[in-house]
Structure formats: structure tokens, C-alpha cells
PDB file of C-alpha atoms in Angstrom:
ATOM      1  CA  MET A  22     263.086 237.098 102.185  1.00  0.00           C
ATOM      2  CA  GLN A  23     264.896 235.115  99.467  1.00  0.00           C
ATOM      3  CA  THR A  24     261.965 233.362  98.584  1.00  0.00           C
ATOM      4  CA  CYS A  25     259.779 236.432  98.071  1.00  0.00           C
ATOM      5  CA  ASN A  26     262.606 238.333  95.973  1.00  0.00           C
ATOM      6  CA  VAL A  27     262.603 234.777  93.340  1.00  0.00           C
ATOM      7  CA  ASN A  28     258.796 234.966  93.155  1.00  0.00           C
ATOM      8  CA  SER A  29     258.895 238.869  92.312  1.00  0.00           C
ATOM      9  CA  ASN A  30     261.625 237.869  89.910  1.00  0.00           C
ATOM     10  CA  ASN A  31     259.473 234.775  88.041  1.00  0.00           C
ATOM     11  CA  ILE A  32     256.231 237.289  88.054  1.00  0.00           C
ATOM     12  CA  LEU A  33     258.447 240.361  86.323  1.00  0.00           C
ATOM     13  CA  ASN A  34     260.098 238.057  83.768  1.00  0.00           C
ATOM     14  CA  GLU A  35     256.646 236.637  83.093  1.00  0.00           C
ATOM     15  CA  ASN A  36     255.397 240.142  82.971  1.00  0.00           C
ATOM     16  CA  ILE A  37     258.167 240.959  80.227  1.00  0.00           C
ATOM     17  CA  LYS A  38     257.510 237.703  78.472  1.00  0.00           C
ATOM     18  CA  ASP A  39     253.780 238.819  78.048  1.00  0.00           C
ATOM     19  CA  VAL A  40     254.640 242.344  76.801  1.00  0.00           C
ATOM     20  CA  ILE A  41     257.119 241.061  74.347  1.00  0.00           C
ATOM     21  CA  ASN A  42     254.980 238.120  73.081  1.00  0.00           C
ATOM     22  CA  PHE A  43     252.042 240.852  72.801  1.00  0.00           C
ATOM     23  CA  GLN A  44     254.243 243.370  70.915  1.00  0.00           C
ATOM     24  CA  THR A  45     255.409 240.719  68.644  1.00  0.00           C
ATOM     25  CA  ILE A  46     251.534 239.712  68.064  1.00  0.00           C
ATOM     26  CA  SER A  47     250.853 243.370  67.101  1.00  0.00           C
ATOM     27  CA  ASP A  48     253.653 243.891  64.821  1.00  0.00           C
ATOM     28  CA  LYS A  49     252.650 240.638  62.925  1.00  0.00           C
ATOM     29  CA  TRP A  50     249.185 242.034  62.832  1.00  0.00           C
ATOM     30  CA  GLN A  51     250.355 244.955  61.424  1.00  0.00           C
ATOM     31  CA  ALA A  52     252.685 243.926  59.328  1.00  0.00           C
ATOM     32  CA  THR A  53     249.524 242.023  57.750  1.00  0.00           C
ATOM     33  CA  PHE A  54     247.157 244.724  57.660  1.00  0.00           C
ATOM     34  CA  ASP A  55     249.827 246.911  56.080  1.00  0.00           C
ATOM     35  CA  SER A  56     250.518 244.119  53.450  1.00  0.00           C
ATOM     36  CA  ILE A  57     247.200 244.319  51.867  1.00  0.00           C
ATOM     37  CA  SER A  58     247.194 246.061  48.246  1.00  0.00           C
ATOM     38  CA  ASP A  59     242.895 247.346  48.976  1.00  0.00           C
ATOM     39  CA  ILE A  60     242.623 250.380  51.135  1.00  0.00           C
ATOM     40  CA  VAL A  61     241.445 249.191  54.600  1.00  0.00           C
ATOM     41  CA  MET A  62     240.237 251.563  57.300  1.00  0.00           C
ATOM     42  CA  VAL A  63     239.078 251.086  60.973  1.00  0.00           C
ATOM     43  CA  LEU A  64     236.428 254.116  61.457  1.00  0.00           C
ATOM     44  CA  THR A  65     234.561 254.724  64.617  1.00  0.00           C
ATOM     45  CA  ILE A  66     230.513 254.609  63.915  1.00  0.00           C
ATOM     46  CA  GLU A  67     230.892 258.620  63.672  1.00  0.00           C
ATOM     47  CA  ASN A  68     232.971 257.698  60.441  1.00  0.00           C
ATOM     48  CA  VAL A  69     236.210 258.896  62.312  1.00  0.00           C
ATOM     49  CA  ILE A  70     239.479 256.944  60.788  1.00  0.00           C
ATOM     50  CA  ILE A  71     241.110 255.314  64.070  1.00  0.00           C
ATOM     51  CA  GLU A  72     243.493 252.746  61.731  1.00  0.00           C
ATOM     52  CA  ALA A  73     244.342 252.949  57.893  1.00  0.00           C
ATOM     53  CA  ASN A  74     246.875 250.687  56.142  1.00  0.00           C
ATOM     54  CA  ASN A  75     249.527 251.892  54.179  1.00  0.00           C
ATOM     55  CA  ALA A  76     247.177 251.499  50.969  1.00  0.00           C
ATOM     56  CA  ALA A  77     245.455 254.010  52.207  1.00  0.00           C
ATOM     57  CA  CYS A  78     248.288 256.458  53.231  1.00  0.00           C
ATOM     58  CA  LYS A  79     249.677 255.746  49.289  1.00  0.00           C
ATOM     59  CA  ALA A  80     246.007 256.373  47.912  1.00  0.00           C
ATOM     60  CA  PHE A  81     245.516 259.470  49.937  1.00  0.00           C
ATOM     61  CA  GLY A  82     249.008 260.853  50.145  1.00  0.00           C
ATOM     62  CA  LEU A  83     249.153 261.407  53.395  1.00  0.00           C
ATOM     63  CA  GLY A  84     250.650 259.421  56.566  1.00  0.00           C
ATOM     64  CA  LYS A  85     248.686 257.719  58.799  1.00  0.00           C
ATOM     65  CA  LYS A  86     249.188 260.484  61.640  1.00  0.00           C
ATOM     66  CA  GLU A  87     247.285 262.689  58.859  1.00  0.00           C
ATOM     67  CA  LEU A  88     244.646 260.373  58.523  1.00  0.00           C
ATOM     68  CA  ILE A  89     243.778 259.049  61.876  1.00  0.00           C
ATOM     69  CA  GLY A  90     241.142 261.648  63.008  1.00  0.00           C
ATOM     70  CA  LYS A  91     239.720 262.736  59.703  1.00  0.00           C
ATOM     71  CA  LYS A  92     236.315 261.590  58.728  1.00  0.00           C
ATOM     72  CA  CYS A  93     236.456 258.882  56.122  1.00  0.00           C
ATOM     73  CA  HIS A  94     233.890 260.828  53.876  1.00  0.00           C
ATOM     74  CA  GLU A  95     235.999 263.864  53.681  1.00  0.00           C
ATOM     75  CA  ILE A  96     238.994 261.691  52.585  1.00  0.00           C
ATOM     76  CA  VAL A  97     237.271 259.335  50.466  1.00  0.00           C
ATOM     77  CA  GLN A  98     234.565 261.289  48.790  1.00  0.00           C
ATOM     78  CA  GLY A  99     235.771 264.591  49.462  1.00  0.00           C
ATOM     79  CA  THR A 100     232.152 265.747  50.901  1.00  0.00           C
ATOM     80  CA  ASN A 101     231.131 267.325  54.363  1.00  0.00           C
ATOM     81  CA  ALA A 102     228.869 264.160  54.951  1.00  0.00           C
ATOM     82  CA  PRO A 103     228.515 260.603  53.902  1.00  0.00           C
ATOM     83  CA  ILE A 104     227.142 260.056  50.400  1.00  0.00           C
ATOM     84  CA  GLY A 105     223.658 258.246  50.668  1.00  0.00           C
ATOM     85  CA  LYS A 106     224.782 254.816  49.646  1.00  0.00           C
ATOM     86  CA  CYS A 107     227.786 254.798  52.123  1.00  0.00           C
ATOM     87  CA  PRO A 108     227.939 251.153  53.446  1.00  0.00           C
ATOM     88  CA  CYS A 109     228.968 252.527  56.813  1.00  0.00           C
ATOM     89  CA  VAL A 110     225.697 254.281  56.922  1.00  0.00           C
ATOM     90  CA  LYS A 111     223.404 251.224  56.011  1.00  0.00           C
ATOM     91  CA  ILE A 112     225.516 248.996  58.373  1.00  0.00           C
ATOM     92  CA  LEU A 113     223.860 251.213  61.241  1.00  0.00           C
ATOM     93  CA  GLU A 114     220.534 249.653  60.290  1.00  0.00           C
ATOM     94  CA  SER A 115     221.752 246.191  59.074  1.00  0.00           C
ATOM     95  CA  LYS A 116     224.453 245.371  61.533  1.00  0.00           C
ATOM     96  CA  LYS A 117     226.053 242.939  58.516  1.00  0.00           C
ATOM     97  CA  GLU A 118     228.123 243.415  55.601  1.00  0.00           C
ATOM     98  CA  GLU A 119     227.418 246.673  53.029  1.00  0.00           C
ATOM     99  CA  VAL A 120     228.497 247.201  49.673  1.00  0.00           C
ATOM    100  CA  ALA A 121     228.388 250.039  47.362  1.00  0.00           C
ATOM    101  CA  GLU A 122     230.255 251.054  44.088  1.00  0.00           C
ATOM    102  CA  TYR A 123     231.211 255.184  43.938  1.00  0.00           C
ATOM    103  CA  THR A 124     232.645 256.717  40.747  1.00  0.00           C
ATOM    104  CA  ARG A 125     235.019 260.176  41.507  1.00  0.00           C
ATOM    105  CA  GLU A 126     237.012 261.706  39.167  1.00  0.00           C
ATOM    106  CA  GLY A 127     236.909 258.835  36.240  1.00  0.00           C
ATOM    107  CA  LYS A 128     237.684 256.440  38.966  1.00  0.00           C
ATOM    108  CA  HIS A 129     235.461 253.410  40.246  1.00  0.00           C
ATOM    109  CA  TYR A 130     235.572 251.721  43.667  1.00  0.00           C
ATOM    110  CA  LYS A 131     233.566 249.291  45.496  1.00  0.00           C
ATOM    111  CA  LEU A 132     233.197 250.433  48.984  1.00  0.00           C
ATOM    112  CA  ILE A 133     232.983 247.899  51.732  1.00  0.00           C
ATOM    113  CA  ALA A 134     232.056 247.335  55.117  1.00  0.00           C
ATOM    114  CA  TRP A 135     231.887 245.096  58.071  1.00  0.00           C
ATOM    115  CA  PRO A 136     230.726 245.957  61.533  1.00  0.00           C
ATOM    116  CA  ILE A 137     232.722 245.378  64.648  1.00  0.00           C
ATOM    117  CA  LEU A 138     230.188 244.224  67.142  1.00  0.00           C
ATOM    118  CA  ASP A 139     230.525 243.870  71.037  1.00  0.00           C
ATOM    119  CA  GLU A 140     229.068 240.836  72.784  1.00  0.00           C
ATOM    120  CA  ASN A 141     225.285 242.223  73.093  1.00  0.00           C
ATOM    121  CA  GLN A 142     225.812 242.779  69.081  1.00  0.00           C
ATOM    122  CA  GLU A 143     226.079 246.607  69.193  1.00  0.00           C
ATOM    123  CA  ILE A 144     228.361 248.235  66.272  1.00  0.00           C
ATOM    124  CA  LEU A 145     231.526 249.196  68.028  1.00  0.00           C
ATOM    125  CA  ALA A 146     233.375 250.348  64.558  1.00  0.00           C
ATOM    126  CA  PHE A 147     233.693 249.448  61.152  1.00  0.00           C
ATOM    127  CA  VAL A 148     236.186 248.117  59.188  1.00  0.00           C
ATOM    128  CA  HIS A 149     236.017 249.601  55.518  1.00  0.00           C
ATOM    129  CA  VAL A 150     237.922 248.614  52.504  1.00  0.00           C
ATOM    130  CA  VAL A 151     237.757 250.748  49.175  1.00  0.00           C
ATOM    131  CA  LYS A 152     238.790 248.863  46.098  1.00  0.00           C
ATOM    132  CA  ASP A 153     239.963 250.191  43.095  1.00  0.00           C
ATOM    133  CA  ILE A 154     237.903 248.828  40.173  1.00  0.00           C
ATOM    134  CA  THR A 155     238.695 250.827  37.456  1.00  0.00           C
ATOM    135  CA  GLU A 156     240.304 248.445  35.570  1.00  0.00           C
ATOM    136  CA  GLN A 157     237.216 245.860  35.761  1.00  0.00           C
ATOM    137  CA  ILE A 158     234.637 248.009  34.706  1.00  0.00           C
ATOM    138  CA  LYS A 159     236.510 249.071  31.590  1.00  0.00           C
ATOM    139  CA  SER A 160     237.389 245.379  30.795  1.00  0.00           C
ATOM    140  CA  GLU A 161     233.592 244.638  31.446  1.00  0.00           C
ATOM    141  CA  ALA A 162     232.767 247.540  28.700  1.00  0.00           C
ATOM    142  CA  GLU A 163     235.268 246.414  26.325  1.00  0.00           C
ATOM    143  CA  LEU A 164     233.771 242.870  26.642  1.00  0.00           C
ATOM    144  CA  GLN A 165     230.258 244.247  26.011  1.00  0.00           C
ATOM    145  CA  ALA A 166     231.710 246.340  23.122  1.00  0.00           C
ATOM    146  CA  ASN A 167     233.117 243.068  21.355  1.00  0.00           C
ATOM    147  CA  GLN A 168     230.351 241.029  22.162  1.00  0.00           C
ATOM    148  CA  HIS A 169     228.071 243.855  20.219  1.00  0.00           C
ATOM    149  CA  LEU A 170     230.598 243.821  17.187  1.00  0.00           C
ATOM    150  CA  SER A 171     230.784 240.065  17.128  1.00  0.00           C
ATOM    151  CA  ASP A 172     226.833 240.041  16.786  1.00  0.00           C
ATOM    152  CA  LEU A 173     226.627 242.814  14.274  1.00  0.00           C
ATOM    153  CA  LEU A 174     229.185 240.547  12.328  1.00  0.00           C
ATOM    154  CA  LEU A 175     227.433 237.309  12.496  1.00  0.00           C
ATOM    155  CA  ASN A 176     223.907 238.609  11.710  1.00  0.00           C
ATOM    156  CA  SER A 177     225.081 240.525   8.615  1.00  0.00           C
ATOM    157  CA  PHE A 178     225.496 237.246   6.974  1.00  0.00           C
ATOM    158  CA  PRO A 179     222.542 236.394   4.608  1.00  0.00           C
ATOM    159  CA  HIS A 180     222.956 232.654   5.372  1.00  0.00           C
ATOM    160  CA  PRO A 181     222.723 230.689   8.694  1.00  0.00           C
ATOM    161  CA  ALA A 182     226.041 231.221  10.552  1.00  0.00           C
ATOM    162  CA  MET A 183     227.099 229.844  13.894  1.00  0.00           C
ATOM    163  CA  LEU A 184     230.486 229.918  16.184  1.00  0.00           C
ATOM    164  CA  ILE A 185     231.161 226.261  17.386  1.00  0.00           C
ATOM    165  CA  ASN A 186     234.091 225.966  19.934  1.00  0.00           C
ATOM    166  CA  LYS A 187     236.468 223.011  19.778  1.00  0.00           C
ATOM    167  CA  ASP A 188     234.065 220.909  21.652  1.00  0.00           C
ATOM    168  CA  ARG A 189     231.636 221.491  19.194  1.00  0.00           C
ATOM    169  CA  ILE A 190     229.290 223.273  21.081  1.00  0.00           C
ATOM    170  CA  VAL A 191     227.551 226.096  19.695  1.00  0.00           C
ATOM    171  CA  ILE A 192     228.516 229.208  21.332  1.00  0.00           C
ATOM    172  CA  ALA A 193     226.791 231.743  19.045  1.00  0.00           C
ATOM    173  CA  ALA A 194     224.539 231.923  15.979  1.00  0.00           C
ATOM    174  CA  ASN A 195     222.848 234.782  14.249  1.00  0.00           C
ATOM    175  CA  ASN A 196     219.195 235.300  13.743  1.00  0.00           C
ATOM    176  CA  ILE A 197     218.824 233.562  10.751  1.00  0.00           C
ATOM    177  CA  ALA A 198     220.581 230.056  12.329  1.00  0.00           C
ATOM    178  CA  GLU A 199     218.202 230.970  15.285  1.00  0.00           C
ATOM    179  CA  GLU A 200     215.431 230.739  13.273  1.00  0.00           C
ATOM    180  CA  ILE A 201     215.897 226.821  12.091  1.00  0.00           C
TER     181      ILE A 201
END
């Protein structure tokens, strides 16, 4: 009788350790997930949000309980159906990472999605990241505008003109210099 109790206690202690270990791993995963500054959501194949990180909650002004169960497109795009270039829609055919860009209310976003596949390569769910690329788009536009102004200025000289870097490499030249 004593042996049975000892074995039962050992099994119970092992089960408790497993539960505690699982909870620790789960807590660490959640902390990692929530530390990501981009919006990260896990969606069903019907685009229902089943998990969202803190960045998603902050961006959409909703708590996790309010986000869970909502359709992604209703929250992200404010539409009744996924947009035509939705990466999650494309994944249903490709079963691989898909990327799209989207603009809403003056903000630019990169939409990235990855499929979560089962052992038969069937889609179980999606990991969906929404990255605000507004500043990157603005910087690229400024760079292009500055390049255009530089080209205009360089080409306004009536003689050959070149911009040479410190390593004595020509990095730009006006049209007259290019003809020589």
C-alpha cells in the first residue's frame, strides 16, 4: 500500500512539474510575441483573429478580448471582405509566404502572411504581420525628389560637371560630361 502511494505521489509531482514547465514556456512565448513592435496576429483560414500581440491591440485601440473573434479585414482594412491583394487570400493557393502593400487614411502598410501547415501540408491558420511603412515611403519619395533636384542642378551647368566621391569615383555627371 505504501509503494502505491509513493508511486502516485511521484507521478503527481511529475505532472505538476510538467504543468508548471508548460506554463513557463507559454508565458515566455507570450512575452516574446507581445514584445514585437509590428502588428502580429494569428488567423483562421476564414480570417478570424485567434491571437494578437500588444502592438495589434494598441494600433486598433482594442483589447485582446475585443480583437479575438473579429475578421481581420474588418479591423485592418475596415471592409466587409478581404481586399483583392490580401496575402492570406493568396496563401490559400500558394501555401507559401505572401506580401502586399496597402494604403489607408494616408498610412502605408506592408502586409505579410505565412501559412501554418499541418503534416499533410494543409493550411491550419495564418500568421499575419502588418508593418507601418509610412516613414519608409516618405523617405524614399524625399530621396527621389532630392535626386531629381540634383540632376536638374548638375544639368544646369553649361560645361561638363561631375560629382566625385572621396575615393575619386564619379557618382554623378551632367549630360554634357556623359557625352565626352
